[in-house]
Amino acid sequence: MAKIIIVLYPDPTNGYPPEYARDSIPLIEAYPNGQSLPAPAGLDFVPGELVGSVSGGLGLVRWLESLGHEVVVTSDKDRTGSVLDRELPDAEIVISQPFWPAYLTPERIARAPKLRLAITAGIGSDHVDLPTAIERGITVAEVTYSNSIGVAEHTVMMVLNLVRDFVPQHRIVVEGGWNIADAVGRSYDLEGMDVGVFAAGRIGRAVIERLAPFDVRVAYTDRFRLSPEVEERYGLTFVPSIRELVTGIDVLTVHAPLTDETAGLIDDGLLATMRRGSYIVNPARGAITDRDAIVRALESGQLAGYAGDVWFPQPAPADHPWRTMPNNAMTPHTSGTSLPSQARYAAGTREILEAYFAGRPIRPEYLIVDGGGYAGTGAHSYASTPAG
Ligand code: NAD
């Protein structure tokens, strides 16, 4: 029987379970590319319930315990002597969400000799040191597509939020004010702007599809070019690199994984080549940017706004400069953990576990690392040499 550690964000401060705003979640039949939804043999929660926090346990605890496994659910992951560190030495499976990641560094993996499977309940497995996982033969899997559309929606919301300058206008209302001249001093229309999309995978492409009807001109870059039909449908311009992309746009959205190639890519040098008053929305990973370069660019006016919901580290410390930098519309890491997204990635996590326990292959689209190398989605999106 396996020991399984599930690292999740803490319960709501006002108690669990919360009252829900709606009685159900929208049903979708399949993902936009035809990929089927997670299909576990069983499900121990009602879709729409909060399963991403500790008491929700991703709806897995009763089922895993009924199979005789030992399950530890905790949010205690970073301090010295954390529950994660204490339980790791005999853990076979670690599950965590990118919103509250269990950072599986080489040092931690060295202290986990029995670790065989690391599951990301969500998308983005950069919190696991992938080269070490490859070396150790650990499988890394995530629930591809589970929250991609939610993140794309959040991206569009943030683009409009920054360009139209929603947050300060809302604050004026809440504070009892009505000075319209104050409110519109930084307010623009998205219509007619040049938008650049960095990486057109599942999320980036969904952002393109959603932004195109705003009558913007869209350029994009990726290691893999979209088909000529898709480029024509959305009037896309392909640009070979992010360096060339950023010079001719007003809004940059970021959707690449965090890898050795993308870490720190958006730095002072790159920001200086953008149009003055550009906006950046980054719901991919905080560390793709140079944290302090973003602050400097906002303070100087080189950037007119920055938004996103990804930080490094997570949770962000109370004094993280992005909390207070000018013209930011940051959220905590929430775009991929709406209640419908939770239902899908919890079900997908169970599907992965069912396959693992039965000795069946995990769907290739869920695999990042397997059999000592990048596999499935990992071979396409993470490997430093494009897989073709
Ligand atoms: P995806 O695998 O479908 O797409 C990633 C794309 O990035 C691929 O098309 C790949 O070719 C491209 N790419 C990789 N390295 C590149 C490089 N150096 N230059 C240019 N292009 C490059 O992934 P996705 O589902 O679209 O998710 C993208 C990222 O978004 C994830 O890796 C994750 O970090 C992040 N994410 C965030 C949230 C959230 O809640 N904020 C949720 C899901 C995913």
Tab-separated table of C-alpha atoms and ligand atoms in Angstrom:
chain	number	residue	atom	x	y	z
A	1	MET	CA	0.000	0.000	0.000
A	2	ALA	CA	1.229	3.469	-0.837
A	3	LYS	CA	1.733	6.582	1.221
A	4	ILE	CA	0.224	9.540	-0.631
A	5	ILE	CA	0.821	13.167	0.325
A	6	ILE	CA	-1.732	15.659	-0.941
A	7	VAL	CA	-0.633	19.286	-0.558
A	8	LEU	CA	-3.513	21.734	-0.886
A	9	TYR	CA	-4.258	25.349	-0.100
A	10	PRO	CA	-5.764	26.091	3.315
A	11	ASP	CA	-9.523	26.047	3.923
A	12	PRO	CA	-11.560	29.252	3.682
A	13	THR	CA	-10.920	31.585	6.610
A	14	ASN	CA	-14.656	31.709	7.329
A	15	GLY	CA	-15.054	27.952	7.611
A	16	TYR	CA	-15.709	24.939	5.427
A	17	PRO	CA	-17.858	24.057	3.599
A	18	PRO	CA	-18.762	27.502	2.299
A	19	GLU	CA	-22.129	28.499	0.959
A	20	TYR	CA	-22.029	28.321	-2.834
A	21	ALA	CA	-23.112	31.206	-5.055
A	22	ARG	CA	-24.693	28.900	-7.636
A	23	ASP	CA	-26.470	25.567	-7.483
A	24	SER	CA	-24.536	23.893	-10.279
A	25	ILE	CA	-21.629	24.312	-12.648
A	26	PRO	CA	-21.933	24.522	-16.432
A	27	LEU	CA	-21.530	21.182	-18.161
A	28	ILE	CA	-19.144	20.848	-21.057
A	29	GLU	CA	-19.001	17.820	-23.329
A	30	ALA	CA	-15.327	17.848	-24.343
A	31	TYR	CA	-12.388	20.232	-24.613
A	32	PRO	CA	-12.110	22.503	-27.683
A	33	ASN	CA	-9.636	20.220	-29.490
A	34	GLY	CA	-11.889	17.196	-28.973
A	35	GLN	CA	-9.887	15.791	-26.044
A	36	SER	CA	-12.241	13.951	-23.708
A	37	LEU	CA	-12.908	15.139	-20.174
A	38	PRO	CA	-11.479	13.203	-17.215
A	39	ALA	CA	-13.353	9.937	-16.834
A	40	PRO	CA	-12.503	8.210	-13.553
A	41	ALA	CA	-14.355	5.022	-12.634
A	42	GLY	CA	-15.809	6.777	-9.579
A	43	LEU	CA	-16.175	10.218	-8.048
A	44	ASP	CA	-16.637	11.029	-4.343
A	45	PHE	CA	-17.697	14.663	-4.593
A	46	VAL	CA	-20.354	16.773	-6.244
A	47	PRO	CA	-18.832	18.867	-9.066
A	48	GLY	CA	-18.944	22.476	-7.931
A	49	GLU	CA	-17.858	21.734	-4.358
A	50	LEU	CA	-14.662	23.262	-3.036
A	51	VAL	CA	-12.286	20.311	-3.292
A	52	GLY	CA	-9.018	22.239	-3.800
A	53	SER	CA	-8.532	23.118	-0.123
A	54	VAL	CA	-7.410	20.805	2.657
A	55	SER	CA	-10.848	19.654	3.855
A	56	GLY	CA	-11.913	18.956	0.272
A	57	GLY	CA	-8.913	16.665	-0.271
A	58	LEU	CA	-9.583	16.716	-4.031
A	59	GLY	CA	-12.410	14.309	-3.214
A	60	LEU	CA	-9.838	11.521	-3.035
A	61	VAL	CA	-9.322	10.719	0.629
A	62	ARG	CA	-12.209	8.329	1.337
A	63	TRP	CA	-11.553	6.370	-1.860
A	64	LEU	CA	-7.778	6.109	-1.294
A	65	GLU	CA	-8.235	5.033	2.316
A	66	SER	CA	-10.834	2.429	1.291
A	67	LEU	CA	-8.108	0.887	-0.893
A	68	GLY	CA	-5.842	0.706	2.155
A	69	HIS	CA	-3.487	3.561	1.266
A	70	GLU	CA	-2.125	5.988	3.827
A	71	VAL	CA	-3.143	9.552	2.969
A	72	VAL	CA	-1.707	12.751	4.409
A	73	VAL	CA	-3.466	15.986	3.407
A	74	THR	CA	-1.699	19.176	4.406
A	75	SER	CA	-1.059	22.793	3.462
A	76	ASP	CA	2.143	22.827	5.539
A	77	LYS	CA	4.858	22.685	2.899
A	78	ASP	CA	7.548	25.359	3.117
A	79	ARG	CA	8.721	25.973	6.681
A	80	THR	CA	11.587	23.967	8.133
A	81	GLY	CA	10.137	20.777	9.590
A	82	SER	CA	6.920	21.071	7.539
A	83	VAL	CA	4.502	18.148	7.325
A	84	LEU	CA	5.570	17.711	3.689
A	85	ASP	CA	9.229	17.351	4.689
A	86	ARG	CA	8.358	15.037	7.580
A	87	GLU	CA	6.240	12.685	5.452
A	88	LEU	CA	8.352	12.678	2.257
A	89	PRO	CA	10.900	9.961	3.159
A	90	ASP	CA	8.384	7.118	2.726
A	91	ALA	CA	5.956	8.731	0.256
A	92	GLU	CA	5.269	7.019	-3.078
A	93	ILE	CA	2.988	9.713	-4.524
A	94	VAL	CA	2.915	13.484	-4.043
A	95	ILE	CA	-0.028	15.479	-5.368
A	96	SER	CA	-0.180	19.275	-5.337
A	97	GLN	CA	-1.725	22.186	-7.189
A	98	PRO	CA	0.280	24.959	-8.863
A	99	PHE	CA	-1.694	27.448	-6.759
A	100	TRP	CA	-0.060	26.040	-3.607
A	101	PRO	CA	2.815	24.025	-5.023
A	102	ALA	CA	4.798	21.356	-3.213
A	103	TYR	CA	8.205	22.425	-4.490
A	104	LEU	CA	9.937	19.119	-5.249
A	105	THR	CA	13.507	20.368	-5.474
A	106	PRO	CA	16.470	18.050	-6.115
A	107	GLU	CA	17.211	18.135	-2.352
A	108	ARG	CA	13.669	17.125	-1.462
A	109	ILE	CA	13.577	14.400	-4.113
A	110	ALA	CA	16.853	13.052	-2.673
A	111	ARG	CA	15.048	12.651	0.647
A	112	ALA	CA	12.180	10.736	-1.006
A	113	PRO	CA	13.684	7.432	-2.152
A	114	LYS	CA	10.270	5.773	-2.606
A	115	LEU	CA	8.757	8.582	-4.702
A	116	ARG	CA	7.349	7.167	-7.971
A	117	LEU	CA	4.648	9.606	-9.055
A	118	ALA	CA	4.188	13.387	-8.778
A	119	ILE	CA	0.785	14.618	-9.908
A	120	THR	CA	-0.049	18.230	-10.638
A	121	ALA	CA	-3.745	18.694	-9.959
A	122	GLY	CA	-3.967	21.408	-12.597
A	123	ILE	CA	-1.472	22.404	-15.289
A	124	GLY	CA	2.196	23.395	-15.062
A	125	SER	CA	4.671	21.043	-13.387
A	126	ASP	CA	7.638	23.400	-13.021
A	127	HIS	CA	7.406	23.072	-9.226
A	128	VAL	CA	8.878	19.600	-9.732
A	129	ASP	CA	12.544	19.575	-10.721
A	130	LEU	CA	11.973	17.738	-13.993
A	131	PRO	CA	15.604	16.799	-14.782
A	132	THR	CA	15.840	15.146	-11.357
A	133	ALA	CA	12.536	13.368	-11.919
A	134	ILE	CA	13.904	12.093	-15.241
A	135	GLU	CA	17.098	10.902	-13.585
A	136	ARG	CA	15.203	9.145	-10.804
A	137	GLY	CA	12.574	7.563	-13.092
A	138	ILE	CA	9.726	9.412	-11.354
A	139	THR	CA	6.569	9.920	-13.427
A	140	VAL	CA	5.243	13.479	-13.520
A	141	ALA	CA	1.668	13.908	-14.714
A	142	GLU	CA	-0.786	16.801	-14.869
A	143	VAL	CA	-4.416	17.228	-15.863
A	144	THR	CA	-3.934	18.812	-19.264
A	145	TYR	CA	-6.750	21.143	-20.403
A	146	SER	CA	-8.574	20.971	-17.051
A	147	ASN	CA	-8.375	24.734	-16.456
A	148	SER	CA	-7.049	26.156	-19.736
A	149	ILE	CA	-10.239	27.935	-20.745
A	150	GLY	CA	-10.665	29.440	-17.290
A	151	VAL	CA	-7.140	30.845	-17.501
A	152	ALA	CA	-7.869	32.229	-20.977
A	153	GLU	CA	-11.011	33.915	-19.624
A	154	HIS	CA	-9.026	35.376	-16.716
A	155	THR	CA	-6.447	36.663	-19.212
A	156	VAL	CA	-9.080	38.471	-21.276
A	157	MET	CA	-10.567	39.904	-18.084
A	158	MET	CA	-7.175	41.233	-17.041
A	159	VAL	CA	-6.356	42.704	-20.450
A	160	LEU	CA	-9.613	44.675	-20.395
A	161	ASN	CA	-9.109	45.483	-16.739
A	162	LEU	CA	-5.708	47.078	-17.368
A	163	VAL	CA	-6.473	48.831	-20.638
A	164	ARG	CA	-9.772	50.324	-19.402
A	165	ASP	CA	-8.269	50.865	-15.890
A	166	PHE	CA	-11.113	49.152	-14.046
A	167	VAL	CA	-9.644	48.712	-10.561
A	168	PRO	CA	-9.087	52.422	-9.708
A	169	GLN	CA	-12.490	53.340	-11.167
A	170	HIS	CA	-14.178	50.723	-9.003
A	171	ARG	CA	-12.270	51.983	-5.966
A	172	ILE	CA	-13.587	55.523	-6.560
A	173	VAL	CA	-17.147	54.179	-6.393
A	174	VAL	CA	-16.545	52.113	-3.263
A	175	GLU	CA	-14.951	55.106	-1.548
A	176	GLY	CA	-17.973	57.328	-2.285
A	177	GLY	CA	-16.352	59.443	-5.022
A	178	TRP	CA	-17.566	60.534	-8.464
A	179	ASN	CA	-14.715	62.431	-10.099
A	180	ILE	CA	-14.940	61.223	-13.681
A	181	ALA	CA	-11.835	63.126	-14.800
A	182	ASP	CA	-9.827	61.236	-12.165
A	183	ALA	CA	-11.428	57.990	-13.284
A	184	VAL	CA	-10.660	58.262	-16.995
A	185	GLY	CA	-7.121	59.644	-16.829
A	186	ARG	CA	-5.633	56.251	-17.702
A	187	SER	CA	-8.557	54.669	-19.539
A	188	TYR	CA	-8.137	53.441	-23.140
A	189	ASP	CA	-10.013	51.214	-25.581
A	190	LEU	CA	-8.653	47.830	-26.581
A	191	GLU	CA	-10.119	48.260	-30.067
A	192	GLY	CA	-7.348	48.933	-32.582
A	193	MET	CA	-4.491	47.863	-30.325
A	194	ASP	CA	-1.698	45.448	-31.259
A	195	VAL	CA	-1.709	42.355	-29.077
A	196	GLY	CA	1.206	39.918	-28.793
A	197	VAL	CA	0.714	36.386	-27.524
A	198	PHE	CA	3.794	34.593	-26.201
A	199	ALA	CA	3.155	30.861	-26.753
A	200	ALA	CA	0.053	29.636	-28.526
A	201	GLY	CA	-0.585	26.296	-26.831
A	202	ARG	CA	-3.954	25.454	-25.307
A	203	ILE	CA	-4.247	28.656	-23.290
A	204	GLY	CA	-2.535	31.001	-25.746
A	205	ARG	CA	-4.706	29.835	-28.608
A	206	ALA	CA	-7.866	30.205	-26.513
A	207	VAL	CA	-6.763	33.761	-25.675
A	208	ILE	CA	-6.252	34.508	-29.377
A	209	GLU	CA	-9.736	33.190	-30.200
A	210	ARG	CA	-11.306	35.278	-27.442
A	211	LEU	CA	-9.417	38.511	-28.126
A	212	ALA	CA	-9.703	38.528	-31.923
A	213	PRO	CA	-13.360	39.733	-31.905
A	214	PHE	CA	-12.262	42.911	-30.091
A	215	ASP	CA	-10.895	44.186	-33.428
A	216	VAL	CA	-7.278	44.023	-32.364
A	217	ARG	CA	-4.312	42.986	-34.501
A	218	VAL	CA	-2.798	39.814	-33.033
A	219	ALA	CA	0.785	38.614	-33.454
A	220	TYR	CA	2.163	35.540	-31.731
A	221	THR	CA	5.273	33.484	-31.259
A	222	ASP	CA	5.698	29.826	-30.337
A	223	ARG	CA	8.180	27.075	-31.045
A	224	PHE	CA	5.435	25.479	-33.133
A	225	ARG	CA	3.552	27.514	-35.710
A	226	LEU	CA	-0.239	27.265	-35.862
A	227	SER	CA	-1.759	25.994	-39.110
A	228	PRO	CA	-2.194	28.448	-42.026
A	229	GLU	CA	-5.998	28.046	-41.667
A	230	VAL	CA	-5.913	29.146	-38.028
A	231	GLU	CA	-3.570	32.043	-38.811
A	232	GLU	CA	-5.885	33.174	-41.568
A	233	ARG	CA	-9.070	32.769	-39.513
A	234	TYR	CA	-7.817	35.109	-36.775
A	235	GLY	CA	-5.635	37.318	-38.983
A	236	LEU	CA	-2.516	36.299	-37.072
A	237	THR	CA	1.036	37.399	-37.707
A	238	PHE	CA	3.664	34.839	-36.718
A	239	VAL	CA	6.880	36.278	-35.307
A	240	PRO	CA	9.903	34.013	-34.755
A	241	SER	CA	10.862	35.180	-31.253
A	242	ILE	CA	9.587	37.081	-28.257
A	243	ARG	CA	12.268	39.724	-28.855
A	244	GLU	CA	10.748	40.565	-32.229
A	245	LEU	CA	7.215	40.183	-30.900
A	246	VAL	CA	7.384	42.764	-28.111
A	247	THR	CA	8.634	45.705	-30.146
A	248	GLY	CA	5.422	46.179	-32.141
A	249	ILE	CA	2.632	45.641	-29.619
A	250	ASP	CA	0.595	47.415	-26.959
A	251	VAL	CA	-0.410	44.346	-24.937
A	252	LEU	CA	1.637	41.213	-24.246
A	253	THR	CA	0.039	38.055	-22.859
A	254	VAL	CA	2.280	35.249	-21.612
A	255	HIS	CA	1.406	31.540	-21.873
A	256	ALA	CA	4.673	29.572	-22.089
A	257	PRO	CA	5.700	27.055	-19.456
A	258	LEU	CA	8.479	27.975	-17.034
A	259	THR	CA	11.626	26.262	-18.339
A	260	ASP	CA	15.346	27.044	-18.461
A	261	GLU	CA	14.630	28.915	-21.702
A	262	THR	CA	11.799	31.074	-20.376
A	263	ALA	CA	12.985	31.783	-16.801
A	264	GLY	CA	13.717	35.500	-16.375
A	265	LEU	CA	13.044	36.152	-20.067
A	266	ILE	CA	11.051	39.338	-19.493
A	267	ASP	CA	13.787	41.521	-18.055
A	268	ASP	CA	14.913	45.167	-18.150
A	269	GLY	CA	16.437	44.725	-21.617
A	270	LEU	CA	13.300	43.249	-23.162
A	271	LEU	CA	10.974	45.713	-21.424
A	272	ALA	CA	13.038	48.648	-22.745
A	273	THR	CA	12.277	47.569	-26.331
A	274	MET	CA	8.492	47.699	-25.839
A	275	ARG	CA	6.331	50.698	-26.713
A	276	ARG	CA	6.102	53.128	-23.783
A	277	GLY	CA	2.888	52.452	-21.922
A	278	SER	CA	2.568	48.778	-22.865
A	279	TYR	CA	0.595	46.314	-20.757
A	280	ILE	CA	1.612	42.795	-19.738
A	281	VAL	CA	-0.746	40.061	-18.565
A	282	ASN	CA	1.056	36.968	-17.332
A	283	PRO	CA	-1.010	34.056	-16.071
A	284	ALA	CA	1.767	31.531	-16.920
A	285	ARG	CA	4.474	31.664	-14.233
A	286	GLY	CA	5.824	34.607	-12.234
A	287	ALA	CA	9.452	33.583	-12.714
A	288	ILE	CA	9.220	34.073	-16.501
A	289	THR	CA	9.641	37.735	-15.594
A	290	ASP	CA	12.361	39.471	-13.606
A	291	ARG	CA	10.335	40.529	-10.567
A	292	ASP	CA	12.102	43.823	-9.899
A	293	ALA	CA	12.363	44.779	-13.580
A	294	ILE	CA	8.552	44.722	-13.728
A	295	VAL	CA	8.359	47.026	-10.712
A	296	ARG	CA	10.905	49.419	-12.272
A	297	ALA	CA	9.049	49.492	-15.589
A	298	LEU	CA	5.752	50.332	-13.876
A	299	GLU	CA	7.375	53.036	-11.783
A	300	SER	CA	9.021	54.666	-14.809
A	301	GLY	CA	5.876	54.429	-16.957
A	302	GLN	CA	7.526	52.129	-19.500
A	303	LEU	CA	4.729	49.721	-18.595
A	304	ALA	CA	1.253	51.207	-18.123
A	305	GLY	CA	0.028	48.118	-16.309
A	306	TYR	CA	0.865	44.575	-15.230
A	307	ALA	CA	-1.574	41.857	-14.265
A	308	GLY	CA	-1.527	38.159	-13.716
A	309	ASP	CA	-2.054	35.664	-10.973
A	310	VAL	CA	1.268	33.886	-10.828
A	311	TRP	CA	4.044	34.781	-8.418
A	312	PHE	CA	7.274	33.322	-7.142
A	313	PRO	CA	7.326	31.906	-4.573
A	314	GLN	CA	3.779	30.893	-3.782
A	315	PRO	CA	2.236	31.841	-1.489
A	316	ALA	CA	3.787	35.272	-2.096
A	317	PRO	CA	5.206	36.864	1.063
A	318	ALA	CA	3.278	39.806	2.522
A	319	ASP	CA	6.016	42.211	1.400
A	320	HIS	CA	6.201	40.956	-2.207
A	321	PRO	CA	6.595	44.167	-4.280
A	322	TRP	CA	3.964	43.104	-6.804
A	323	ARG	CA	1.285	43.548	-4.140
A	324	THR	CA	1.871	47.302	-4.037
A	325	MET	CA	3.558	48.256	-7.336
A	326	PRO	CA	1.708	50.945	-9.323
A	327	ASN	CA	-0.982	50.054	-11.862
A	328	ASN	CA	-1.088	46.381	-11.053
A	329	ALA	CA	-4.205	44.219	-11.218
A	330	MET	CA	-2.744	41.125	-9.594
A	331	THR	CA	-4.825	38.344	-8.093
A	332	PRO	CA	-3.588	35.455	-5.989
A	333	HIS	CA	-3.168	32.344	-8.134
A	334	THR	CA	-6.867	31.792	-8.854
A	335	SER	CA	-7.381	31.737	-12.612
A	336	GLY	CA	-7.077	27.961	-12.857
A	337	THR	CA	-8.932	26.994	-9.720
A	338	SER	CA	-12.500	28.090	-10.292
A	339	LEU	CA	-15.009	25.567	-8.939
A	340	PRO	CA	-15.573	23.977	-12.399
A	341	SER	CA	-11.801	23.705	-12.925
A	342	GLN	CA	-11.403	22.051	-9.530
A	343	ALA	CA	-14.033	19.469	-10.485
A	344	ARG	CA	-12.146	18.611	-13.681
A	345	TYR	CA	-8.649	18.436	-12.243
A	346	ALA	CA	-9.801	16.486	-9.181
A	347	ALA	CA	-11.505	13.968	-11.477
A	348	GLY	CA	-8.409	13.882	-13.699
A	349	THR	CA	-6.175	13.259	-10.696
A	350	ARG	CA	-8.350	10.317	-9.747
A	351	GLU	CA	-8.176	9.010	-13.317
A	352	ILE	CA	-4.360	9.173	-13.191
A	353	LEU	CA	-4.297	7.368	-9.832
A	354	GLU	CA	-6.690	4.663	-11.055
A	355	ALA	CA	-4.412	4.003	-14.039
A	356	TYR	CA	-1.302	3.975	-11.847
A	357	PHE	CA	-2.740	1.521	-9.303
A	358	ALA	CA	-4.041	-0.760	-12.071
A	359	GLY	CA	-0.707	-0.700	-13.906
A	360	ARG	CA	-2.396	0.844	-16.959
A	361	PRO	CA	-0.704	3.585	-18.996
A	362	ILE	CA	-1.587	7.158	-18.058
A	363	ARG	CA	-3.033	9.102	-21.016
A	364	PRO	CA	-0.136	10.590	-23.032
A	365	GLU	CA	-1.699	14.062	-22.889
A	366	TYR	CA	-1.388	13.948	-19.079
A	367	LEU	CA	2.288	12.932	-19.094
A	368	ILE	CA	5.127	15.396	-18.589
A	369	VAL	CA	7.901	12.984	-17.577
A	370	ASP	CA	7.744	9.206	-17.815
A	371	GLY	CA	10.124	6.316	-18.355
A	372	GLY	CA	13.197	8.472	-17.754
A	373	GLY	CA	12.412	11.235	-20.253
A	374	TYR	CA	9.957	13.885	-21.305
A	375	ALA	CA	6.789	12.227	-22.561
A	376	GLY	CA	3.407	13.175	-24.012
A	377	THR	CA	2.623	16.851	-23.385
A	378	GLY	CA	6.004	17.219	-21.670
A	379	ALA	CA	7.855	16.197	-24.854
A	380	HIS	CA	5.945	18.856	-26.795
A	381	SER	CA	5.901	21.720	-24.310
A	382	TYR	CA	8.821	21.283	-21.890
A	383	ALA	CA	11.658	19.507	-23.702
A	384	SER	CA	14.251	22.075	-24.766
A	385	THR	CA	14.396	20.630	-28.266
A	386	PRO	CA	10.990	20.755	-29.958
A	387	ALA	CA	9.730	17.235	-30.422
A	388	GLY	CA	8.499	17.957	-33.955
B	1	NAD	P1	0.523	23.971	-23.550
B	1	NAD	O1	1.473	22.870	-23.285
B	1	NAD	O2	-0.739	23.675	-24.283
B	1	NAD	O3	1.227	25.168	-24.335
B	1	NAD	C1	2.497	25.640	-24.039
B	1	NAD	C2	3.046	26.256	-25.320
B	1	NAD	O4	4.266	26.916	-24.999
B	1	NAD	C3	3.375	25.227	-26.398
B	1	NAD	O5	2.711	25.582	-27.588
B	1	NAD	C4	4.894	25.311	-26.538
B	1	NAD	O6	5.327	25.074	-27.852
B	1	NAD	C5	5.143	26.744	-26.093
B	1	NAD	N1	6.519	26.986	-25.665
B	1	NAD	C6	7.234	26.295	-24.742
B	1	NAD	N2	8.456	26.848	-24.606
B	1	NAD	C7	8.509	27.906	-25.453
B	1	NAD	C8	9.510	28.859	-25.766
B	1	NAD	N3	10.709	28.823	-25.163
B	1	NAD	N4	9.225	29.804	-26.690
B	1	NAD	C9	8.017	29.842	-27.305
B	1	NAD	N5	7.024	28.949	-27.039
B	1	NAD	C10	7.270	28.003	-26.128
B	1	NAD	O7	0.211	24.609	-22.109
B	1	NAD	P2	-1.028	25.468	-21.663
B	1	NAD	O8	-2.083	24.586	-21.141
B	1	NAD	O9	-1.361	26.451	-22.725
B	1	NAD	O10	-0.387	26.192	-20.391
B	1	NAD	C11	0.726	27.061	-20.547
B	1	NAD	C12	1.296	27.413	-19.194
B	1	NAD	O11	0.345	28.188	-18.467
B	1	NAD	C13	1.569	26.200	-18.292
B	1	NAD	O12	2.842	25.640	-18.524
B	1	NAD	C14	1.473	26.789	-16.920
B	1	NAD	O13	2.727	27.259	-16.493
B	1	NAD	C15	0.527	27.977	-17.084
B	1	NAD	N6	-0.793	27.735	-16.464
B	1	NAD	C16	-1.216	28.605	-15.513
B	1	NAD	C17	-2.443	28.396	-14.908
B	1	NAD	C18	-2.974	29.353	-13.877
B	1	NAD	O14	-3.802	28.954	-13.072
B	1	NAD	N7	-2.564	30.599	-13.869
B	1	NAD	C19	-3.229	27.298	-15.250
B	1	NAD	C20	-2.777	26.461	-16.272
B	1	NAD	C21	-1.544	26.671	-16.850
